[in-house]
Amino acid sequence: MASKARLPVSKILGMGHYLPSRILTNFDFEKMVDTSDQWIVERTGIRERHIAAPEEAASDLAAEAGRRALADADLDPKELDLIVVCTVTPDQPLPATAMFVQRVIGARSDCPAFDLVAACAGFIYGLSVADSFIRTEQARCVLVVGVEMLSRIIDYEDRSTSVLFGDGAGAAVVGPASGDGSGLVSTHIYADGAMAEALYIPAGGSRLPASEQTVEERLHYVRMTGQDVFKFAVKRLSSATKTAISSNGLSVRDIDWVIPHQANLRIIDAVSQRSGIPRDRFYINIERVGNTSSASIPIALDEAVKAGTIEEGQNVIFCALGGGITWGSALVRW
Ligand code: ACO
């Protein structure tokens, strides 16, 4: 599905992110499972990841990132018309994590708020929703948060998944574009349910409710067929990136930065090769944060903007793929 307009209708007005203070390094993993710093760095590019404290929940991380984004946009939380929290690690099954975020940040008590489940593509899905609400004048100001506490759903006895993921939150305040050409130029979102079991959690829902047996069999943890996801990611991220360029009448030379979902450095290298966008135009922070799923793009984007890496007027592509399988891309003129 595509939403595009040569003159953007919506724009990111402010960004914020939050990473828990505790850091788990590859050397820590060497003491937990049969792995090595060398294997993890060579196969993934990851050196360390942040892990939330036991007393923290996803909404705590999301609210902090949201507050920082609102401060960056110089907006009062009461000005929000919608809150979208993109996560696969909600505080609890009911209610939506967005409810707690609404309450904690001090948004209006009637501000609509919901969770969006699109795994690592969550932030791009969230931007697409925000853009649509603004475009149809149902909202003027939307808070989109990508937040994950993957440490809570990872099997720390499974070396093939545990080393990949970290916790964190990133947020964007999306509002009306100013008419100078800057803003959200297009979003393209996709899903393929045929790949549902390539990355999933078997138990804990209506199909297989929690029981002593499901816990014993460790069915509440993430299961992933890594190589299938890897191949699919390379193919789909490359095509979504190319679509973001071609559908807007641009060429590779017009792209200043790509903020890719930070899942695996080798996936990013392959997307660079296949899309023809030079590798030095990809912003990378995977070595410090690992894969933070839906939080990955807003964390990287906020870092890049605050560091002055991304400058006004530049064309920036976001691309992500995650469990579902879901994927997508967005083009922003900063
Ligand atoms: N340390 C040491 N060895 C390991 C580790 C580890 N942490 N993990 C796996 N291995 C072993 C395997 O057991 C296997 O051993 P074997 O040959 O004796 O059976 C060997 O390494 C090779 O395993 P592969 O799965 O072929 O390793 P690969 O190079 O494919 O890397 C990885 C695995 C990193 C998981 C890769 O497939 C990958 O990144 N896939 C995509 C994952 C991804 O991006 N997921 C998230 C996207 S969606 C989202 O973000 C929610």
Coordinates of C-alpha atoms and ligand atoms in Angstrom, one line a residue:
M1 CA 0.0 0.0 0.0
A2 CA 1.4 3.4 -0.9
S3 CA 0.6 6.9 0.2
K4 CA 2.5 9.5 -1.7
A5 CA 2.4 13.2 -2.4
R6 CA 5.2 15.2 -4.1
L7 CA 4.3 18.1 -1.7
P8 CA 4.3 16.6 1.8
V9 CA 1.2 17.1 4.0
S10 CA 2.8 15.9 7.2
K11 CA 6.2 16.4 8.8
I12 CA 8.2 15.1 11.7
L13 CA 8.2 18.1 14.1
G14 CA 10.3 16.5 16.9
M15 CA 12.2 13.3 17.8
G16 CA 13.3 11.7 21.1
H17 CA 14.6 8.3 22.2
Y18 CA 15.4 6.5 25.4
L19 CA 17.8 3.6 26.0
P20 CA 17.9 1.8 29.4
S21 CA 21.2 2.3 31.2
R22 CA 22.2 -1.4 31.7
I23 CA 24.4 -2.7 28.9
L24 CA 24.8 -6.4 28.0
T25 CA 28.0 -7.0 25.9
N26 CA 28.9 -9.9 23.7
F27 CA 31.4 -10.9 26.5
D28 CA 28.5 -11.2 28.9
F29 CA 26.8 -13.6 26.4
E30 CA 30.0 -15.7 26.3
K31 CA 29.3 -16.5 30.0
M32 CA 25.6 -17.4 29.3
V33 CA 25.5 -19.5 26.1
D34 CA 27.9 -21.2 23.7
T35 CA 28.9 -18.1 21.7
S36 CA 31.8 -15.7 21.2
D37 CA 32.2 -12.0 20.7
Q38 CA 33.9 -12.8 17.4
W39 CA 31.0 -14.9 16.0
I40 CA 28.4 -12.2 17.0
V41 CA 30.4 -9.3 15.5
E42 CA 31.2 -11.2 12.3
R43 CA 27.7 -12.6 11.7
T44 CA 25.6 -9.6 12.9
G45 CA 27.7 -6.5 13.6
I46 CA 26.4 -6.3 17.2
R47 CA 28.8 -5.6 20.1
E48 CA 26.3 -4.6 22.9
R49 CA 22.7 -3.9 23.6
H50 CA 20.7 -2.1 26.3
I51 CA 18.5 -4.1 28.6
A52 CA 15.6 -2.6 30.7
A53 CA 15.6 -2.8 34.5
P54 CA 13.2 -5.3 36.1
E55 CA 10.9 -2.6 37.3
E56 CA 10.6 -0.9 33.9
A57 CA 7.8 -1.7 31.4
A58 CA 7.4 -0.8 27.8
S59 CA 5.2 2.2 28.6
D60 CA 8.0 3.7 30.8
L61 CA 10.4 3.6 27.9
A62 CA 7.8 4.9 25.5
A63 CA 6.7 7.7 27.7
E64 CA 10.2 9.0 28.2
A65 CA 10.9 8.9 24.4
G66 CA 7.5 10.6 23.9
R67 CA 8.3 13.4 26.4
R68 CA 11.6 14.0 24.7
A69 CA 10.0 14.2 21.3
L70 CA 7.4 16.6 22.5
A71 CA 10.0 18.8 24.1
D72 CA 12.0 18.7 20.8
A73 CA 8.9 19.8 18.9
D74 CA 8.2 22.4 21.6
L75 CA 4.7 21.1 21.9
D76 CA 2.4 20.5 25.0
P77 CA 1.1 16.9 25.3
K78 CA -2.4 18.4 25.4
E79 CA -1.9 19.3 21.7
L80 CA -1.8 15.7 20.7
D81 CA -4.8 14.3 18.7
L82 CA -3.6 10.7 18.5
I83 CA -1.1 8.4 20.1
V84 CA 0.2 5.3 18.2
V85 CA 2.4 3.0 20.1
C86 CA 4.1 0.4 17.8
T87 CA 5.2 -2.6 19.8
V88 CA 5.2 -6.4 20.1
T89 CA 6.1 -6.2 23.8
P90 CA 3.2 -4.4 25.4
D91 CA 3.1 -3.8 29.2
Q92 CA 0.3 -6.5 29.3
P93 CA -2.3 -8.0 27.0
L94 CA -5.0 -5.5 27.9
P95 CA -5.3 -2.5 27.8
A96 CA -3.1 -1.1 25.0
T97 CA 0.3 0.2 26.1
A98 CA -0.7 3.5 24.4
M99 CA -3.2 4.0 27.3
F100 CA -0.4 4.1 29.9
V101 CA 1.6 6.4 27.6
Q102 CA -1.3 8.8 27.3
R103 CA -1.7 8.9 31.1
V104 CA 1.9 9.3 31.9
I105 CA 2.8 12.0 29.4
G106 CA -0.2 14.1 30.4
A107 CA -2.1 14.0 27.0
R108 CA -5.8 14.9 26.9
S109 CA -7.9 12.3 28.7
D110 CA -9.9 11.8 25.5
C111 CA -7.0 11.7 23.1
P112 CA -7.4 8.5 21.0
A113 CA -4.6 6.0 21.6
F114 CA -3.9 2.5 20.3
D115 CA -1.1 -0.1 19.8
L116 CA 0.0 -1.1 16.4
V117 CA 1.6 -4.6 15.9
A118 CA 3.9 -4.7 12.9
A119 CA 7.1 -5.9 14.6
C120 CA 10.3 -4.3 13.2
A121 CA 8.3 -2.4 10.5
G122 CA 6.1 -0.9 13.2
F123 CA 7.5 2.7 13.0
I124 CA 7.0 2.9 9.3
Y125 CA 3.5 1.5 9.7
G126 CA 3.0 4.1 12.4
L127 CA 4.2 7.0 10.3
S128 CA 1.9 5.8 7.5
V129 CA -1.1 5.9 9.9
A130 CA -0.1 9.4 11.2
D131 CA 0.3 10.7 7.7
S132 CA -3.2 9.3 6.8
F133 CA -4.9 10.9 9.8
I134 CA -3.3 14.3 9.1
R135 CA -4.0 14.0 5.4
T136 CA -7.7 13.3 6.1
E137 CA -7.8 16.1 8.7
Q138 CA -8.8 13.6 11.5
A139 CA -5.7 14.7 13.5
R140 CA -3.3 17.6 13.5
C141 CA -0.7 16.3 15.8
V142 CA 0.2 12.6 16.2
L143 CA 2.7 11.0 18.6
V144 CA 4.2 7.8 17.0
V145 CA 6.3 5.7 19.4
G146 CA 8.3 2.6 18.5
V147 CA 9.1 0.7 21.8
E148 CA 10.3 -2.8 22.5
M149 CA 11.5 -4.7 25.5
L150 CA 12.6 -7.8 23.6
S151 CA 14.6 -8.9 26.6
R152 CA 11.3 -10.0 28.1
I153 CA 10.3 -12.3 25.2
I154 CA 13.7 -13.8 24.3
D155 CA 14.9 -17.2 25.3
Y156 CA 18.3 -16.5 26.9
E157 CA 19.1 -20.2 26.4
D158 CA 18.8 -19.8 22.6
R159 CA 22.0 -18.4 21.2
S160 CA 20.6 -17.9 17.7
T161 CA 18.1 -15.3 18.9
S162 CA 19.2 -14.0 22.3
V163 CA 22.3 -12.2 21.1
L164 CA 20.4 -10.2 18.5
F165 CA 18.0 -8.1 20.4
G166 CA 18.0 -5.1 22.8
D167 CA 15.5 -2.8 24.5
G168 CA 14.7 0.8 23.7
A169 CA 12.2 3.4 22.5
G170 CA 12.1 6.1 19.9
A171 CA 9.4 8.6 19.2
A172 CA 8.3 11.2 16.6
V173 CA 5.8 14.0 16.8
V174 CA 4.1 14.2 13.4
G175 CA 2.2 17.4 12.5
P176 CA 1.3 19.4 9.4
A177 CA 4.0 20.1 6.9
S178 CA 5.0 23.8 6.5
G179 CA 4.6 23.9 2.7
D180 CA 8.3 24.4 2.0
G181 CA 8.7 20.9 0.5
S182 CA 10.0 19.3 3.7
G183 CA 8.1 16.4 5.3
L184 CA 6.9 12.9 4.8
V185 CA 7.0 12.4 1.0
S186 CA 5.8 8.8 0.8
T187 CA 5.2 5.6 2.7
H188 CA 4.9 2.1 1.4
I189 CA 3.8 -0.7 3.7
Y190 CA 3.5 -4.4 3.0
A191 CA 2.8 -7.8 4.7
D192 CA 3.1 -11.5 3.8
G193 CA 1.2 -13.8 6.1
A194 CA 2.5 -16.9 4.4
M195 CA 5.7 -16.2 6.3
A196 CA 4.0 -15.9 9.7
E197 CA 5.9 -18.7 11.4
A198 CA 9.4 -17.5 10.2
L199 CA 9.4 -15.2 13.3
Y200 CA 6.8 -15.8 16.0
I201 CA 5.8 -16.6 19.5
P202 CA 3.8 -19.8 19.7
A203 CA 2.0 -19.4 23.0
G204 CA 0.4 -16.8 25.2
G205 CA -2.5 -15.9 22.9
S206 CA -5.9 -17.4 22.0
R207 CA -4.4 -20.2 20.0
L208 CA -2.3 -21.6 22.8
P209 CA -3.1 -19.8 26.1
A210 CA -0.6 -19.8 28.8
S211 CA -0.4 -23.0 30.8
E212 CA 2.2 -24.9 32.8
Q213 CA 3.0 -26.9 29.7
T214 CA 3.6 -23.9 27.4
V215 CA 5.9 -22.4 30.0
E216 CA 7.8 -25.7 30.5
E217 CA 8.2 -26.0 26.7
R218 CA 9.4 -22.4 26.5
L219 CA 6.7 -21.5 24.0
H220 CA 6.4 -17.9 25.2
Y221 CA 9.7 -17.0 23.6
V222 CA 10.5 -15.8 20.2
R223 CA 11.2 -18.5 17.6
M224 CA 12.9 -17.5 14.4
T225 CA 14.1 -19.3 11.2
G226 CA 17.0 -16.9 10.9
Q227 CA 18.2 -17.8 7.4
D228 CA 14.7 -17.5 5.9
V229 CA 14.2 -14.1 7.5
F230 CA 17.6 -13.0 6.3
K231 CA 17.0 -13.9 2.7
F232 CA 13.5 -12.4 2.7
A233 CA 14.8 -9.2 4.4
V234 CA 17.5 -8.6 1.8
K235 CA 15.0 -9.1 -1.1
R236 CA 12.1 -7.1 0.3
L237 CA 14.2 -4.2 1.9
S238 CA 16.0 -3.7 -1.4
S239 CA 12.7 -3.6 -3.4
A240 CA 11.0 -1.3 -0.9
T241 CA 14.0 1.0 -0.9
K242 CA 14.0 1.1 -4.7
T243 CA 10.2 1.8 -4.7
A244 CA 10.7 4.8 -2.3
I245 CA 13.1 6.2 -4.9
S246 CA 11.3 5.4 -8.2
S247 CA 7.8 6.2 -7.0
N248 CA 8.9 9.8 -6.3
G249 CA 10.7 10.3 -9.6
L250 CA 14.1 10.3 -7.9
S251 CA 17.3 8.5 -8.6
V252 CA 19.9 6.9 -6.2
R253 CA 22.0 10.1 -6.5
D254 CA 19.2 12.1 -4.9
I255 CA 19.3 10.0 -1.7
D256 CA 21.4 11.5 1.1
W257 CA 20.8 9.0 3.9
V258 CA 19.2 5.7 4.5
I259 CA 18.1 4.9 8.1
P260 CA 17.6 1.1 7.8
H261 CA 16.1 -1.1 10.5
Q262 CA 19.2 -2.3 12.4
A263 CA 18.8 -6.1 12.4
N264 CA 22.0 -7.4 10.9
L265 CA 25.0 -5.5 9.4
R266 CA 25.2 -8.1 6.6
I267 CA 21.6 -7.4 5.7
I268 CA 22.4 -3.7 5.5
D269 CA 25.5 -4.4 3.3
A270 CA 23.3 -6.5 0.9
V271 CA 20.6 -3.8 0.7
S272 CA 23.3 -1.3 -0.1
Q273 CA 24.6 -3.4 -2.9
R274 CA 21.2 -4.4 -4.4
S275 CA 19.7 -0.9 -4.2
G276 CA 22.9 0.8 -5.5
I277 CA 23.0 3.3 -2.6
P278 CA 26.6 3.6 -1.4
R279 CA 27.1 2.0 2.0
D280 CA 28.5 5.2 3.5
R281 CA 25.0 6.7 3.1
F282 CA 23.5 4.2 5.5
Y283 CA 23.3 5.3 9.1
I284 CA 24.4 2.5 11.4
N285 CA 24.2 2.1 15.2
I286 CA 23.7 -1.6 15.4
E287 CA 27.0 -2.2 17.2
R288 CA 25.8 -0.2 20.2
V289 CA 22.1 -1.0 20.4
G290 CA 21.5 -4.3 18.6
N291 CA 18.0 -5.0 17.1
T292 CA 15.4 -2.9 18.9
S293 CA 12.6 -3.9 16.5
S294 CA 10.1 -1.0 16.1
A295 CA 12.3 1.3 18.1
S296 CA 15.3 0.8 15.8
I297 CA 14.6 3.5 13.1
P298 CA 13.4 6.3 15.5
I299 CA 16.4 5.7 17.8
A300 CA 18.8 5.9 14.8
L301 CA 17.1 8.8 13.2
D302 CA 17.1 10.8 16.4
E303 CA 20.8 10.1 16.9
A304 CA 21.6 11.2 13.4
V305 CA 19.5 14.4 13.5
K306 CA 20.8 15.5 16.9
A307 CA 24.4 14.8 15.8
G308 CA 23.9 17.0 12.8
T309 CA 24.5 14.1 10.4
I310 CA 21.1 14.6 8.7
E311 CA 20.6 18.2 7.5
E312 CA 17.7 20.3 6.3
G313 CA 16.7 19.6 2.8
Q314 CA 18.2 16.1 2.6
N315 CA 16.3 13.1 1.3
V316 CA 16.2 10.3 3.8
I317 CA 14.8 6.8 3.3
F318 CA 13.6 4.6 6.1
C319 CA 13.3 0.8 5.4
A320 CA 12.4 -2.0 7.8
L321 CA 11.2 -5.6 7.8
G322 CA 10.0 -7.7 10.7
G323 CA 7.8 -10.5 12.1
G324 CA 4.6 -11.1 10.2
I325 CA 6.4 -10.8 7.8
T326 CA 5.8 -7.0 7.6
W327 CA 8.0 -4.5 5.7
G328 CA 8.0 -1.1 4.2
S329 CA 9.8 2.1 3.4
A330 CA 9.3 5.8 3.7
L331 CA 10.9 8.9 2.1
V332 CA 11.3 12.0 4.1
R333 CA 12.6 15.4 2.9
W334 CA 14.2 16.7 6.1
Ligands
ACO1 N1 27.0 -18.0 18.5 C1 27.7 -19.0 17.9 N2 27.1 -19.8 16.9 C2 25.8 -19.5 16.6 C3 25.1 -18.5 17.2 C4 25.7 -17.7 18.2 N3 25.1 -16.7 18.8 N4 23.9 -18.5 16.6 C5 23.8 -19.5 15.8 N5 25.0 -20.1 15.7 C6 25.4 -21.2 15.0 C7 24.3 -22.1 14.5 O1 23.9 -23.0 15.5 C8 24.9 -22.8 13.3 O2 25.6 -23.9 13.8 P1 25.6 -25.3 13.1 O3 26.2 -25.0 11.7 O4 26.5 -26.1 13.9 O5 24.2 -25.7 13.1 C9 25.8 -21.8 12.8 O6 26.0 -20.8 13.8 C10 25.3 -21.1 11.5 O7 23.9 -20.7 11.8 P2 23.1 -19.9 10.8 O8 21.7 -19.7 11.3 O9 23.4 -20.4 9.4 O10 23.9 -18.5 11.0 P3 23.7 -17.2 10.1 O11 25.0 -16.8 9.6 O12 22.5 -17.3 9.2 O13 23.4 -16.1 11.2 C11 21.5 -15.0 12.2 C12 22.2 -16.3 12.1 C13 22.4 -13.9 12.7 C14 20.3 -15.2 13.1 C15 21.0 -14.6 10.8 O14 20.4 -15.6 10.1 C16 20.1 -13.4 10.8 O15 20.5 -12.3 11.1 N6 18.9 -13.6 10.3 C17 17.9 -12.5 10.2 C18 17.5 -12.3 11.6 C19 16.7 -11.0 11.7 O16 17.1 -10.0 11.1 N7 15.7 -11.0 12.5 C20 15.0 -10.0 12.8 C21 14.2 -9.3 11.7 S1 12.7 -9.1 12.2 C22 12.8 -8.3 13.6 O17 13.8 -7.6 13.8 C23 11.8 -8.6 14.7

